[in-house]
mmCIF file of C-alpha atoms in Angstrom:
data_model
loop_
_atom_site.group_PDB
_atom_site.id
_atom_site.type_symbol
_atom_site.label_atom_id
_atom_site.label_comp_id
_atom_site.label_asym_id
_atom_site.label_seq_id
_atom_site.Cartn_x
_atom_site.Cartn_y
_atom_site.Cartn_z
ATOM 1 C CA MET A 1 107.391 -127.662 -115.617
ATOM 2 C CA ALA A 2 106.807 -125.541 -118.686
ATOM 3 C CA GLN A 3 103.162 -126.510 -118.579
ATOM 4 C CA ASN A 4 102.913 -125.417 -114.941
ATOM 5 C CA SER A 5 104.564 -122.091 -115.773
ATOM 6 C CA ASP A 6 101.980 -121.446 -118.478
ATOM 7 C CA LEU A 7 99.207 -122.169 -116.027
ATOM 8 C CA HIS A 8 100.517 -119.532 -113.648
ATOM 9 C CA ARG A 9 100.593 -116.701 -116.233
ATOM 10 C CA PRO A 10 96.806 -116.151 -116.419
ATOM 11 C CA ARG A 11 96.676 -116.014 -112.638
ATOM 12 C CA SER A 12 99.165 -113.155 -112.553
ATOM 13 C CA LYS A 13 97.117 -111.303 -115.145
ATOM 14 C CA LEU A 14 93.953 -111.919 -113.163
ATOM 15 C CA ALA A 15 95.642 -110.458 -110.138
ATOM 16 C CA LEU A 16 96.004 -107.164 -112.008
ATOM 17 C CA MET A 17 92.281 -106.923 -112.775
ATOM 18 C CA PRO A 18 91.229 -105.351 -109.442
ATOM 19 C CA LEU A 19 93.931 -102.688 -109.889
ATOM 20 C CA LEU A 20 92.759 -101.934 -113.416
ATOM 21 C CA ALA A 21 89.160 -101.737 -112.201
ATOM 22 C CA LEU A 22 90.212 -99.195 -109.570
ATOM 23 C CA VAL A 23 91.978 -97.086 -112.215
ATOM 24 C CA VAL A 24 88.932 -97.139 -114.498
ATOM 25 C CA ALA A 25 86.650 -96.275 -111.590
ATOM 26 C CA GLY A 26 88.900 -93.361 -110.703
ATOM 27 C CA LEU A 27 88.800 -92.018 -114.242
ATOM 28 C CA GLN A 28 85.029 -92.338 -114.353
ATOM 29 C CA TRP A 29 84.747 -90.459 -111.078
ATOM 30 C CA ARG A 30 86.911 -87.621 -112.366
ATOM 31 C CA LEU A 31 84.859 -87.371 -115.560
ATOM 32 C CA SER A 32 81.588 -87.366 -113.660
ATOM 33 C CA SER A 33 82.843 -84.729 -111.208
ATOM 34 C CA HIS A 34 83.605 -82.428 -114.137
ATOM 35 C CA GLY A 35 80.474 -83.387 -116.065
ATOM 36 C CA SER A 36 78.365 -80.801 -114.263
ATOM 37 C CA LYS A 37 80.535 -78.152 -115.860
ATOM 38 C CA GLN A 38 79.720 -79.315 -119.363
ATOM 39 C CA VAL A 39 77.155 -77.445 -121.392
ATOM 40 C CA SER A 40 73.851 -79.152 -121.964
ATOM 41 C CA PHE A 41 73.538 -81.324 -125.061
ATOM 42 C CA ALA A 42 71.155 -78.740 -126.420
ATOM 43 C CA GLY A 43 73.842 -76.082 -126.420
ATOM 44 C CA GLY A 44 72.437 -74.036 -123.555
ATOM 45 C CA PRO A 45 73.737 -72.891 -120.167
ATOM 46 C CA THR A 46 75.750 -75.254 -117.981
ATOM 47 C CA HIS A 47 73.917 -77.585 -115.643
ATOM 48 C CA LYS A 48 75.432 -75.759 -112.697
ATOM 49 C CA GLN A 49 73.537 -72.632 -113.640
ATOM 50 C CA SER A 50 70.459 -71.928 -111.636
ATOM 51 C CA GLY A 51 67.542 -69.542 -111.677
ATOM 52 C CA ARG A 52 65.876 -68.300 -114.819
ATOM 53 C CA ALA A 53 68.502 -69.510 -117.315
ATOM 54 C CA GLY A 54 68.713 -72.960 -115.752
ATOM 55 C CA GLY A 55 64.943 -73.300 -115.704
ATOM 56 C CA LEU A 56 64.726 -72.287 -119.326
ATOM 57 C CA MET A 57 67.288 -74.848 -120.441
ATOM 58 C CA SER A 58 65.611 -77.645 -118.521
ATOM 59 C CA VAL A 59 62.532 -76.972 -120.621
ATOM 60 C CA VAL A 60 64.544 -76.800 -123.855
ATOM 61 C CA ASP A 61 66.485 -79.980 -123.119
ATOM 62 C CA ALA A 62 63.401 -81.926 -122.071
ATOM 63 C CA ALA A 63 61.592 -81.002 -125.259
ATOM 64 C CA ALA A 64 64.627 -81.824 -127.402
ATOM 65 C CA ARG A 65 65.138 -85.185 -125.715
ATOM 66 C CA ARG A 66 61.556 -86.192 -126.421
ATOM 67 C CA ARG A 67 62.229 -85.574 -130.102
ATOM 68 C CA GLY A 68 65.535 -87.487 -130.043
ATOM 69 C CA CYS A 69 67.557 -84.395 -130.857
ATOM 70 C CA THR A 70 71.292 -84.095 -130.348
ATOM 71 C CA ALA A 71 71.291 -80.330 -130.800
ATOM 72 C CA ARG A 72 68.759 -77.771 -129.772
ATOM 73 C CA GLU A 73 65.684 -78.145 -131.925
ATOM 74 C CA ALA A 74 62.740 -77.226 -129.744
ATOM 75 C CA ILE A 75 59.550 -75.215 -129.626
ATOM 76 C CA GLY A 76 59.211 -72.546 -126.987
ATOM 77 C CA LEU A 77 55.667 -72.222 -125.633
ATOM 78 C CA PHE A 78 55.317 -69.140 -123.450
ATOM 79 C CA PHE A 79 52.301 -67.545 -121.806
ATOM 80 C CA ALA A 80 51.422 -64.884 -119.268
ATOM 81 C CA THR A 81 48.130 -64.692 -117.435
ATOM 82 C CA GLN A 82 45.961 -62.543 -115.207
ATOM 83 C CA THR A 83 43.054 -64.786 -114.208
ATOM 84 C CA GLY A 84 44.512 -68.181 -115.137
ATOM 85 C CA ASN A 85 42.634 -68.593 -118.424
ATOM 86 C CA THR A 86 45.708 -68.140 -120.581
ATOM 87 C CA GLU A 87 47.640 -70.637 -118.489
ATOM 88 C CA THR A 88 44.808 -73.130 -118.892
ATOM 89 C CA VAL A 89 44.759 -72.870 -122.673
ATOM 90 C CA ALA A 90 48.573 -72.922 -122.797
ATOM 91 C CA GLY A 91 48.387 -76.282 -121.049
ATOM 92 C CA ILE A 92 46.001 -77.603 -123.692
ATOM 93 C CA ILE A 93 48.266 -76.327 -126.472
ATOM 94 C CA ALA A 94 51.214 -78.012 -124.756
ATOM 95 C CA ASP A 95 49.375 -81.333 -124.788
ATOM 96 C CA LYS A 96 48.387 -81.026 -128.436
ATOM 97 C CA ALA A 97 51.771 -79.754 -129.634
ATOM 98 C CA GLY A 98 54.023 -81.928 -127.488
ATOM 99 C CA ALA A 99 55.672 -78.893 -125.915
ATOM 100 C CA GLU A 100 56.270 -77.512 -122.422
ATOM 101 C CA ALA A 101 54.328 -74.421 -121.341
ATOM 102 C CA MET A 102 56.396 -71.848 -119.463
ATOM 103 C CA ASP A 103 55.572 -68.510 -117.866
ATOM 104 C CA ALA A 104 57.021 -65.623 -119.867
ATOM 105 C CA GLY A 105 58.026 -64.015 -116.587
ATOM 106 C CA GLU A 106 60.738 -66.667 -116.227
ATOM 107 C CA ILE A 107 62.706 -65.699 -119.338
ATOM 108 C CA SER A 108 64.531 -62.797 -120.928
ATOM 109 C CA ALA A 109 63.945 -61.576 -124.460
ATOM 110 C CA GLU A 110 67.338 -62.970 -125.509
ATOM 111 C CA ASP A 111 66.319 -66.481 -124.449
ATOM 112 C CA LEU A 112 63.714 -66.578 -127.212
ATOM 113 C CA ALA A 113 66.391 -66.689 -129.908
ATOM 114 C CA GLY A 114 67.427 -70.165 -128.742
ATOM 115 C CA TYR A 115 64.318 -71.863 -130.133
ATOM 116 C CA ASP A 116 63.497 -73.117 -133.599
ATOM 117 C CA GLY A 117 59.915 -71.898 -133.262
ATOM 118 C CA LEU A 118 57.769 -70.047 -130.736
ATOM 119 C CA ILE A 119 54.152 -70.208 -129.622
ATOM 120 C CA VAL A 120 53.270 -67.237 -127.424
ATOM 121 C CA GLY A 121 50.068 -66.205 -125.706
ATOM 122 C CA CYS A 122 48.544 -63.498 -123.554
ATOM 123 C CA PRO A 123 45.222 -62.129 -122.288
ATOM 124 C CA THR A 124 43.869 -58.657 -123.002
ATOM 125 C CA TRP A 125 43.648 -56.859 -119.674
ATOM 126 C CA ASN A 126 44.186 -53.153 -120.376
ATOM 127 C CA THR A 127 41.075 -52.861 -122.534
ATOM 128 C CA GLY A 128 41.252 -50.187 -125.207
ATOM 129 C CA ALA A 129 44.943 -49.440 -124.612
ATOM 130 C CA ASP A 130 47.254 -48.754 -127.528
ATOM 131 C CA GLU A 131 50.176 -50.548 -125.879
ATOM 132 C CA TYR A 132 50.976 -52.897 -123.016
ATOM 133 C CA ARG A 133 47.533 -54.409 -123.392
ATOM 134 C CA SER A 134 48.061 -57.703 -121.597
ATOM 135 C CA GLY A 135 48.887 -56.245 -118.185
ATOM 136 C CA THR A 136 51.284 -59.171 -117.684
ATOM 137 C CA SER A 137 55.008 -59.903 -117.734
ATOM 138 C CA TRP A 138 54.916 -59.627 -121.537
ATOM 139 C CA ASP A 139 54.682 -55.860 -121.087
ATOM 140 C CA ASP A 140 58.189 -55.851 -119.626
ATOM 141 C CA LEU A 141 59.575 -57.823 -122.584
ATOM 142 C CA LEU A 142 57.936 -56.246 -125.620
ATOM 143 C CA ASP A 143 60.485 -53.504 -126.290
ATOM 144 C CA ASP A 144 63.437 -55.861 -125.767
ATOM 145 C CA ILE A 145 61.996 -58.554 -128.062
ATOM 146 C CA LYS A 146 61.982 -56.096 -130.956
ATOM 147 C CA GLY A 147 65.767 -55.929 -130.668
ATOM 148 C CA VAL A 148 66.294 -59.704 -130.786
ATOM 149 C CA ASP A 149 67.177 -61.393 -134.087
ATOM 150 C CA LEU A 150 64.346 -63.851 -134.777
ATOM 151 C CA LYS A 151 64.692 -63.693 -138.547
ATOM 152 C CA GLY A 152 62.820 -66.500 -140.236
ATOM 153 C CA LYS A 153 61.745 -68.267 -137.048
ATOM 154 C CA PRO A 154 58.077 -69.307 -137.107
ATOM 155 C CA VAL A 155 56.021 -67.637 -134.382
ATOM 156 C CA ALA A 156 52.339 -68.230 -133.654
ATOM 157 C CA VAL A 157 50.281 -66.135 -131.252
ATOM 158 C CA PHE A 158 47.249 -67.097 -129.189
ATOM 159 C CA GLY A 159 45.203 -65.015 -126.797
ATOM 160 C CA CYS A 160 42.293 -65.088 -124.392
ATOM 161 C CA GLY A 161 39.418 -62.645 -124.369
ATOM 162 C CA ASP A 162 35.751 -62.156 -123.525
ATOM 163 C CA SER A 163 33.718 -61.753 -126.715
ATOM 164 C CA GLN A 164 30.559 -60.789 -124.790
ATOM 165 C CA GLY A 165 31.761 -58.633 -121.917
ATOM 166 C CA TYR A 166 34.517 -56.911 -123.918
ATOM 167 C CA GLY A 167 33.349 -57.532 -127.465
ATOM 168 C CA ASP A 168 34.718 -54.219 -128.763
ATOM 169 C CA ASN A 169 38.281 -55.104 -127.785
ATOM 170 C CA PHE A 170 38.268 -58.855 -128.167
ATOM 171 C CA CYS A 171 41.759 -60.336 -127.841
ATOM 172 C CA ASP A 172 43.472 -57.036 -128.697
ATOM 173 C CA GLY A 173 46.621 -58.408 -127.061
ATOM 174 C CA ILE A 174 47.186 -60.804 -129.955
ATOM 175 C CA GLU A 175 47.946 -57.936 -132.308
ATOM 176 C CA GLU A 176 50.491 -56.430 -129.922
ATOM 177 C CA LEU A 177 52.412 -59.689 -129.564
ATOM 178 C CA HIS A 178 52.131 -60.279 -133.305
ATOM 179 C CA GLU A 179 53.610 -56.893 -134.199
ATOM 180 C CA THR A 180 56.361 -57.262 -131.601
ATOM 181 C CA PHE A 181 57.627 -60.573 -132.958
ATOM 182 C CA ALA A 182 57.174 -59.467 -136.555
ATOM 183 C CA ALA A 183 59.410 -56.473 -135.789
ATOM 184 C CA ALA A 184 62.097 -58.936 -134.655
ATOM 185 C CA GLY A 185 61.993 -60.604 -138.088
ATOM 186 C CA ALA A 186 59.912 -63.651 -137.180
ATOM 187 C CA LYS A 187 57.816 -65.518 -139.720
ATOM 188 C CA MET A 188 54.292 -65.086 -138.359
ATOM 189 C CA VAL A 189 51.946 -68.058 -138.755
ATOM 190 C CA GLY A 190 48.645 -69.260 -137.352
ATOM 191 C CA TYR A 191 46.069 -66.771 -138.656
ATOM 192 C CA VAL A 192 42.449 -67.907 -138.262
ATOM 193 C CA ASP A 193 39.069 -66.975 -139.701
ATOM 194 C CA ALA A 194 37.502 -64.089 -137.755
ATOM 195 C CA GLY A 195 34.005 -65.057 -138.862
ATOM 196 C CA ALA A 196 33.921 -67.935 -136.370
ATOM 197 C CA TYR A 197 33.681 -65.601 -133.350
ATOM 198 C CA GLN A 198 30.892 -63.532 -131.770
ATOM 199 C CA HIS A 199 32.886 -60.354 -131.031
ATOM 200 C CA ALA A 200 32.085 -56.859 -132.310
ATOM 201 C CA GLU A 201 35.567 -55.455 -132.955
ATOM 202 C CA SER A 202 39.220 -56.315 -132.413
ATOM 203 C CA LYS A 203 42.572 -54.697 -133.073
ATOM 204 C CA SER A 204 43.827 -58.198 -133.822
ATOM 205 C CA THR A 205 42.033 -58.665 -137.133
ATOM 206 C CA ARG A 206 43.514 -58.013 -140.545
ATOM 207 C CA GLY A 207 40.947 -58.322 -143.267
ATOM 208 C CA ASP A 208 38.863 -61.371 -142.392
ATOM 209 C CA LYS A 209 41.591 -63.027 -140.329
ATOM 210 C CA PHE A 210 42.756 -62.882 -136.732
ATOM 211 C CA LEU A 211 46.530 -62.537 -136.417
ATOM 212 C CA GLY A 212 46.578 -65.600 -134.189
ATOM 213 C CA LEU A 213 44.229 -67.898 -132.313
ATOM 214 C CA PRO A 214 41.599 -66.163 -130.108
ATOM 215 C CA LEU A 215 40.104 -68.245 -127.307
ATOM 216 C CA ASP A 216 37.104 -67.315 -125.177
ATOM 217 C CA GLN A 217 37.129 -69.248 -121.926
ATOM 218 C CA ASP A 218 34.315 -67.106 -120.506
ATOM 219 C CA ASN A 219 31.703 -67.861 -123.155
ATOM 220 C CA GLU A 220 32.993 -70.553 -125.521
ATOM 221 C CA ASP A 221 35.219 -72.782 -123.417
ATOM 222 C CA ASP A 222 33.484 -75.841 -124.874
ATOM 223 C CA MET A 223 35.058 -74.954 -128.237
ATOM 224 C CA THR A 224 38.600 -74.463 -126.960
ATOM 225 C CA GLU A 225 40.000 -77.975 -127.428
ATOM 226 C CA ASP A 226 38.742 -78.333 -130.991
ATOM 227 C CA ARG A 227 39.993 -74.866 -131.899
ATOM 228 C CA ILE A 228 43.416 -75.643 -130.493
ATOM 229 C CA ALA A 229 43.635 -79.046 -132.177
ATOM 230 C CA SER A 230 42.856 -77.503 -135.572
ATOM 231 C CA TRP A 231 45.263 -74.643 -134.981
ATOM 232 C CA VAL A 232 48.156 -76.871 -133.965
ATOM 233 C CA THR A 233 47.685 -78.876 -137.158
ATOM 234 C CA GLN A 234 47.551 -75.620 -139.125
ATOM 235 C CA ILE A 235 50.745 -74.087 -137.727
ATOM 236 C CA LYS A 236 52.605 -77.359 -138.211
ATOM 237 C CA GLY A 237 51.657 -77.194 -141.884
ATOM 238 C CA GLU A 238 52.853 -73.573 -141.993
ATOM 239 C CA GLY A 239 56.348 -74.423 -140.822
ATOM 240 C CA MET A 240 56.207 -74.728 -137.043
ATOM 241 C CA PRO A 241 58.621 -77.610 -136.314
ATOM 242 C CA LEU A 242 56.366 -79.676 -134.076
#
Protein backbone atom coordinates (compact mmCIF):
# COMPACT_ATOMS: atom_id res chain seq x y z
CA MET A 1 0.00 0.00 0.00
CA ALA A 2 2.83 2.37 0.77
CA GLN A 3 4.15 1.83 -2.72
CA ASN A 4 0.76 2.70 -4.20
CA SER A 5 0.58 5.86 -2.08
CA ASP A 6 3.96 6.98 -3.42
CA LEU A 7 2.76 6.43 -6.95
CA HIS A 8 -0.19 8.73 -6.40
CA ARG A 9 1.88 11.70 -5.13
CA PRO A 10 3.36 12.70 -8.52
CA ARG A 11 -0.11 12.60 -10.03
CA SER A 12 -1.38 15.14 -7.51
CA LYS A 13 1.57 17.38 -8.29
CA LEU A 14 0.93 17.01 -12.00
CA ALA A 15 -2.63 18.07 -11.44
CA LEU A 16 -1.37 21.41 -10.13
CA MET A 17 0.66 22.14 -13.27
CA PRO A 18 -2.22 23.60 -15.34
CA LEU A 19 -3.05 25.95 -12.45
CA LEU A 20 0.56 27.07 -12.17
CA ALA A 21 0.71 27.60 -15.93
CA LEU A 22 -2.37 29.82 -15.71
CA VAL A 23 -0.78 31.88 -12.92
CA VAL A 24 2.44 32.34 -14.90
CA ALA A 25 0.48 33.27 -18.01
CA GLY A 26 -1.46 35.83 -16.01
CA LEU A 27 1.72 37.41 -14.68
CA GLN A 28 3.22 37.54 -18.16
CA TRP A 29 0.09 39.22 -19.47
CA ARG A 30 0.21 41.86 -16.75
CA LEU A 31 3.88 42.56 -17.45
CA SER A 32 3.30 42.83 -21.17
CA SER A 33 0.30 45.13 -20.70
CA HIS A 34 2.50 47.51 -18.71
CA GLY A 35 5.51 47.06 -20.98
CA SER A 36 4.34 49.75 -23.38
CA LYS A 37 4.76 52.23 -20.55
CA GLN A 38 8.42 51.40 -20.11
CA VAL A 39 11.03 53.69 -21.57
CA SER A 40 12.93 52.42 -24.57
CA PHE A 41 16.14 50.51 -23.89
CA ALA A 42 17.99 53.44 -25.38
CA GLY A 43 16.74 55.76 -22.67
CA GLY A 44 14.38 57.76 -24.85
CA PRO A 45 10.65 58.52 -24.80
CA THR A 46 8.15 55.80 -23.95
CA HIS A 47 6.88 53.55 -26.71
CA LYS A 48 3.42 54.99 -26.24
CA GLN A 49 4.65 58.37 -27.38
CA SER A 50 3.83 59.30 -30.91
CA GLY A 51 4.67 62.00 -33.39
CA ARG A 52 8.05 63.64 -33.66
CA ALA A 53 9.55 62.29 -30.42
CA GLY A 54 8.38 58.75 -31.09
CA GLY A 55 9.73 58.85 -34.63
CA LEU A 56 13.06 60.12 -33.40
CA MET A 57 13.44 57.35 -30.84
CA SER A 58 12.55 54.65 -33.33
CA VAL A 59 15.54 55.82 -35.35
CA VAL A 60 17.80 55.96 -32.28
CA ASP A 61 16.74 52.54 -31.02
CA ALA A 62 17.09 50.90 -34.43
CA ALA A 63 20.60 52.24 -34.85
CA ALA A 64 21.58 51.21 -31.32
CA ARG A 65 20.18 47.71 -31.75
CA ARG A 66 22.23 47.18 -34.89
CA ARG A 67 25.33 47.95 -32.85
CA GLY A 68 24.29 45.67 -29.98
CA CYS A 69 23.99 48.55 -27.55
CA THR A 70 22.14 48.37 -24.25
CA ALA A 71 22.17 52.13 -23.77
CA ARG A 72 21.86 54.90 -26.27
CA GLU A 73 25.00 55.03 -28.35
CA ALA A 74 23.95 56.14 -31.81
CA ILE A 75 24.78 58.50 -34.63
CA GLY A 76 22.18 61.01 -35.69
CA LEU A 77 22.17 61.66 -39.44
CA PHE A 78 19.95 64.61 -40.31
CA PHE A 79 19.35 66.44 -43.58
CA ALA A 80 17.04 69.01 -45.10
CA THR A 81 16.51 69.47 -48.81
CA GLN A 82 15.00 71.70 -51.46
CA THR A 83 15.36 69.76 -54.71
CA GLY A 84 16.04 66.28 -53.30
CA ASN A 85 19.81 66.31 -53.86
CA THR A 86 20.66 66.54 -50.18
CA GLU A 87 18.28 63.70 -49.38
CA THR A 88 19.93 61.59 -52.06
CA VAL A 89 23.43 62.10 -50.69
CA ALA A 90 22.17 61.61 -47.12
CA GLY A 91 20.97 58.19 -48.22
CA ILE A 92 24.42 57.33 -49.56
CA ILE A 93 26.05 58.51 -46.33
CA ALA A 94 23.57 56.39 -44.38
CA ASP A 95 24.61 53.31 -46.35
CA LYS A 96 28.31 53.97 -45.89
CA ALA A 97 28.07 54.92 -42.21
CA GLY A 98 25.49 52.36 -41.10
CA ALA A 99 23.12 55.07 -39.90
CA GLU A 100 19.53 56.14 -40.52
CA ALA A 101 18.90 59.35 -42.46
CA MET A 102 16.15 61.54 -41.02
CA ASP A 103 14.62 64.84 -42.09
CA ALA A 104 15.65 67.66 -39.76
CA GLY A 105 12.08 68.92 -39.91
CA GLU A 106 11.04 65.95 -37.76
CA ILE A 107 13.12 66.88 -34.71
CA SER A 108 13.63 69.65 -32.18
CA ALA A 109 16.99 71.16 -31.32
CA GLU A 110 16.88 69.45 -27.91
CA ASP A 111 16.63 66.02 -29.54
CA LEU A 112 20.14 66.41 -30.94
CA ALA A 113 21.69 66.17 -27.47
CA GLY A 114 20.59 62.52 -27.24
CA TYR A 115 23.18 61.30 -29.75
CA ASP A 116 26.82 60.38 -29.33
CA GLY A 117 27.67 61.98 -32.67
CA LEU A 118 25.91 63.90 -35.43
CA ILE A 119 26.20 64.09 -39.20
CA VAL A 120 24.17 67.00 -40.58
CA GLY A 121 23.63 68.28 -44.09
CA CYS A 122 21.90 71.00 -46.06
CA PRO A 123 21.79 72.67 -49.49
CA THR A 124 22.57 76.31 -50.18
CA TRP A 125 19.38 77.90 -51.46
CA ASN A 126 19.45 81.56 -50.39
CA THR A 127 22.54 82.35 -52.45
CA GLY A 128 24.68 85.16 -51.07
CA ALA A 129 22.72 85.42 -47.81
CA ASP A 130 24.52 86.02 -44.54
CA GLU A 131 22.12 83.80 -42.59
CA TYR A 132 19.42 81.19 -43.11
CA ARG A 133 21.17 80.12 -46.29
CA SER A 134 19.66 76.67 -46.74
CA GLY A 135 16.05 77.80 -47.11
CA THR A 136 15.02 74.58 -45.33
CA SER A 137 13.80 73.42 -41.93
CA TRP A 138 17.33 73.96 -40.58
CA ASP A 139 16.61 77.69 -40.65
CA ASP A 140 13.99 77.19 -37.94
CA LEU A 141 16.43 75.27 -35.73
CA LEU A 142 19.67 77.22 -35.99
CA ASP A 143 19.09 79.69 -33.15
CA ASP A 144 17.79 76.97 -30.82
CA ILE A 145 20.71 74.62 -31.53
CA LYS A 146 23.14 77.25 -30.26
CA GLY A 147 21.49 76.95 -26.85
CA VAL A 148 21.81 73.16 -26.64
CA ASP A 149 24.72 71.60 -24.75
CA LEU A 150 26.64 69.54 -27.32
CA LYS A 151 29.99 69.90 -25.59
CA GLY A 152 32.53 67.45 -26.94
CA LYS A 153 30.14 65.62 -29.26
CA PRO A 154 31.63 65.02 -32.72
CA VAL A 155 29.67 66.74 -35.49
CA ALA A 156 30.39 66.53 -39.22
CA VAL A 157 28.69 68.69 -41.83
CA PHE A 158 27.97 67.96 -45.48
CA GLY A 159 26.27 70.10 -48.08
CA CYS A 160 25.10 70.21 -51.67
CA GLY A 161 25.86 72.97 -54.13
CA ASP A 162 26.35 73.83 -57.80
CA SER A 163 30.00 74.68 -58.46
CA GLN A 164 29.26 75.88 -62.02
CA GLY A 165 25.94 77.68 -61.78
CA TYR A 166 26.62 79.20 -58.35
CA GLY A 167 30.39 78.95 -58.17
CA ASP A 168 30.75 82.16 -56.14
CA ASN A 169 28.65 80.80 -53.28
CA PHE A 170 29.40 77.11 -53.47
CA CYS A 171 28.00 75.21 -50.49
CA ASP A 172 27.83 78.34 -48.31
CA GLY A 173 25.32 76.50 -46.11
CA ILE A 174 28.05 74.25 -44.72
CA GLU A 175 29.65 77.16 -42.91
CA GLU A 176 26.37 78.20 -41.31
CA LEU A 177 25.68 74.72 -39.94
CA HIS A 178 29.31 74.41 -38.87
CA GLU A 179 29.25 77.65 -36.88
CA THR A 180 25.89 76.80 -35.33
CA PHE A 181 27.04 73.45 -33.93
CA ALA A 182 30.42 74.84 -32.93
CA ALA A 183 28.59 77.49 -30.89
CA ALA A 184 26.83 74.66 -29.03
CA GLY A 185 30.22 73.25 -28.00
CA ALA A 186 30.45 70.41 -30.52
CA LYS A 187 33.75 68.98 -31.68
CA MET A 188 33.72 69.73 -35.41
CA VAL A 189 35.24 67.08 -37.68
CA GLY A 190 35.26 66.19 -41.36
CA TYR A 191 37.13 69.04 -43.05
CA VAL A 192 38.19 68.32 -46.64
CA ASP A 193 40.65 69.73 -49.15
CA ALA A 194 39.11 72.65 -51.08
CA GLY A 195 41.50 72.17 -53.99
CA ALA A 196 39.52 69.16 -55.23
CA TYR A 197 36.56 71.30 -56.37
CA GLN A 198 35.89 73.58 -59.36
CA HIS A 199 34.16 76.45 -57.52
CA ALA A 200 35.27 80.09 -57.49
CA GLU A 201 34.46 81.11 -53.91
CA SER A 202 32.73 79.80 -50.80
CA LYS A 203 31.96 81.05 -47.32
CA SER A 204 32.57 77.48 -46.18
CA THR A 205 36.33 77.45 -46.66
CA ARG A 206 38.89 78.14 -43.97
CA GLY A 207 42.38 78.32 -45.36
CA ASP A 208 42.63 75.48 -47.87
CA LYS A 209 39.91 73.39 -46.25
CA PHE A 210 36.14 73.16 -46.49
CA LEU A 211 34.45 73.04 -43.09
CA GLY A 212 32.69 69.85 -44.13
CA LEU A 213 32.04 67.72 -47.19
CA PRO A 214 30.76 69.61 -50.29
CA LEU A 215 28.92 67.53 -52.89
CA ASP A 216 27.93 68.67 -56.37
CA GLN A 217 25.11 66.54 -57.71
CA ASP A 218 24.59 68.90 -60.66
CA ASN A 219 28.07 68.63 -62.16
CA GLU A 220 30.07 65.96 -60.32
CA ASP A 221 27.55 63.36 -59.23
CA ASP A 222 29.85 60.62 -60.56
CA MET A 223 32.30 61.54 -57.78
CA THR A 224 29.79 61.53 -54.94
CA GLU A 225 30.08 57.91 -53.77
CA ASP A 226 33.88 57.94 -53.64
CA ARG A 227 33.91 61.29 -51.85
CA ILE A 228 31.45 60.02 -49.27
CA ALA A 229 33.29 56.74 -48.74
CA SER A 230 36.55 58.58 -48.07
CA TRP A 231 34.84 61.10 -45.82
CA VAL A 232 33.09 58.48 -43.71
CA THR A 233 36.42 56.76 -43.13
CA GLN A 234 37.96 60.13 -42.25
CA ILE A 235 35.35 61.18 -39.69
CA LYS A 236 35.47 57.75 -38.06
CA GLY A 237 39.20 58.27 -37.57
CA GLU A 238 38.49 61.73 -36.11
CA GLY A 239 36.23 60.40 -33.39
CA MET A 240 32.81 59.86 -34.94
CA PRO A 241 31.56 56.68 -33.22
CA LEU A 242 30.52 54.75 -36.31
